[in-house]
Amino acid sequence: MSLDPNTFETILPSRFITFTYPNPTLPHAVLRVAVLDSPLTQPTTDSPQLAAMFVPTHRESDWIFSTHSGHLQLLLNCSQFSRLILIGNEPVSLNLLNSFTRLECEMGHAHLMNLEEKLTPLLFALSPKSCFEKGLPKVVFLRYEDDLISSVVVEVCFGGLVGEMVVEDVELEGFEGREFRRRLRFKRMPNLVQTQVRIFPKSVSGFVGLEGVEFCIDFGGLVHPYLVPMVAGVSLIGGYLDERIRCGFRPKALCLGVGGGALLGFLSRHLGFEVVGVEADEIVLRVARQYFGLDDCDGLVQLCLRDATEFLEKFDSNDKFDVVMVDLDSSDANMGISAPPLEFVKKDVLLAARLVLSGHGILVINVILPAISSFYETLIMSLKNIFEELYEIDVRNGENFVLVATASTITTSSVGTKNVFASKLKQVISGEFIDSIKKL
């Protein structure tokens, strides 16, 4: 099917078009070109800003580069651009390849410059008409970089609510020695790692690739960037929890959103919490048990197959929770990667969250700022109107903040830095996030 030459003259929010184009550097080869216009409202006075990106070789079939939602997340991560043009080899299929290994020199600088030059006529043809008002348009070339050295797919499965998901073992760069992780990703948010845990090979003998290697899970600590700050928030009620433990009571935590279960397992295994995990998709629970070591047979972890908001609103037990942790992401790809979902921060839901807390309990929320700039301010105001105090922890990764809302006023004695629980907490997580908690 041929394209109308006028198709790309204007920015049409959320429009997504893919087509093939002859590779100017390789005879008889074709490139896959994808053009995506931003869903965000663009200023009417400025010319649209364009960006182009070459898809890394051998990753053409990754959801990030082969799906509409993946392209959308790439574009929303660079919100100053109105149109993103992705150029790469044709994927073998739209499904994930079984394995990937990064090549040290997959495309030299000279070759890239040559390809950019030869594709200039195409990029001009894909530029909106308004870009030519002050001469030839400028197309910014972006380079996709991450820390992935190699990966191998463990399982691809489909959840009734979350859709297609992948469990993969990966090797990452930037560490002393070889660093291996097991990850869970959802296709609807392909750039977001839902869960990751550290793993190590069963055999210490040398190996090159990941295929055929058996791994064990390392339960020693949390590696997902925002989970340690979430646990650090518990220090605010360290004194209260220490008193409960001294009186023979086990602290109780409610985790809304299970993912791979790393947070649930850490709270029960390292801090002695009795944990209830609420997850709406039964396949996610199966994956958490099978691949991420979530154990709900020891009596300390109870899993509930239910919608998180519904669980809060219909909770009728007098046995309340000391900590409620919210680790839910938005399912709306047009929002980009964001958390929690907009529906969760409604007044009636937040009121229900407060009602399930004990008198000295806390609500801990992982927040990923969406493209809507007012979201964070609105969330802060809503929490301040419902809870006694509000605290913030900067995860320092440029994406996440953790908010901690308290059911009662935090006093110096309740912080309790000199108690058994607080000492135990500082033994299992870094104290830097405990020390960086800021009252809002």
Short mmCIF file of C-alpha atoms in Angstrom, two decimals, residues 10 109 113 119 131 135 158 190 204 250 344 359 377 427 439:
data_model
loop_
_atom_site.label_atom_id
_atom_site.label_comp_id
_atom_site.label_asym_id
_atom_site.label_seq_id
_atom_site.Cartn_x
_atom_site.Cartn_y
_atom_site.Cartn_z
CA THR A 10 0.80 18.01 9.85
CA HIS A 109 30.28 5.81 13.95
CA MET A 113 26.93 9.02 9.82
CA LEU A 119 18.31 8.95 4.86
CA CYS A 131 9.15 22.86 9.79
CA GLY A 135 14.63 26.74 5.99
CA PHE A 158 -0.68 -13.99 28.95
CA PRO A 190 7.31 -2.51 27.51
CA VAL A 204 30.36 -21.65 39.14
CA ARG A 250 3.74 -9.32 64.55
CA PHE A 344 -6.40 5.07 42.77
CA GLY A 359 -3.96 4.25 64.53
CA GLU A 377 0.85 18.34 43.08
CA GLN A 427 21.03 -3.75 58.75
CA LYS A 439 8.40 16.26 55.53
#
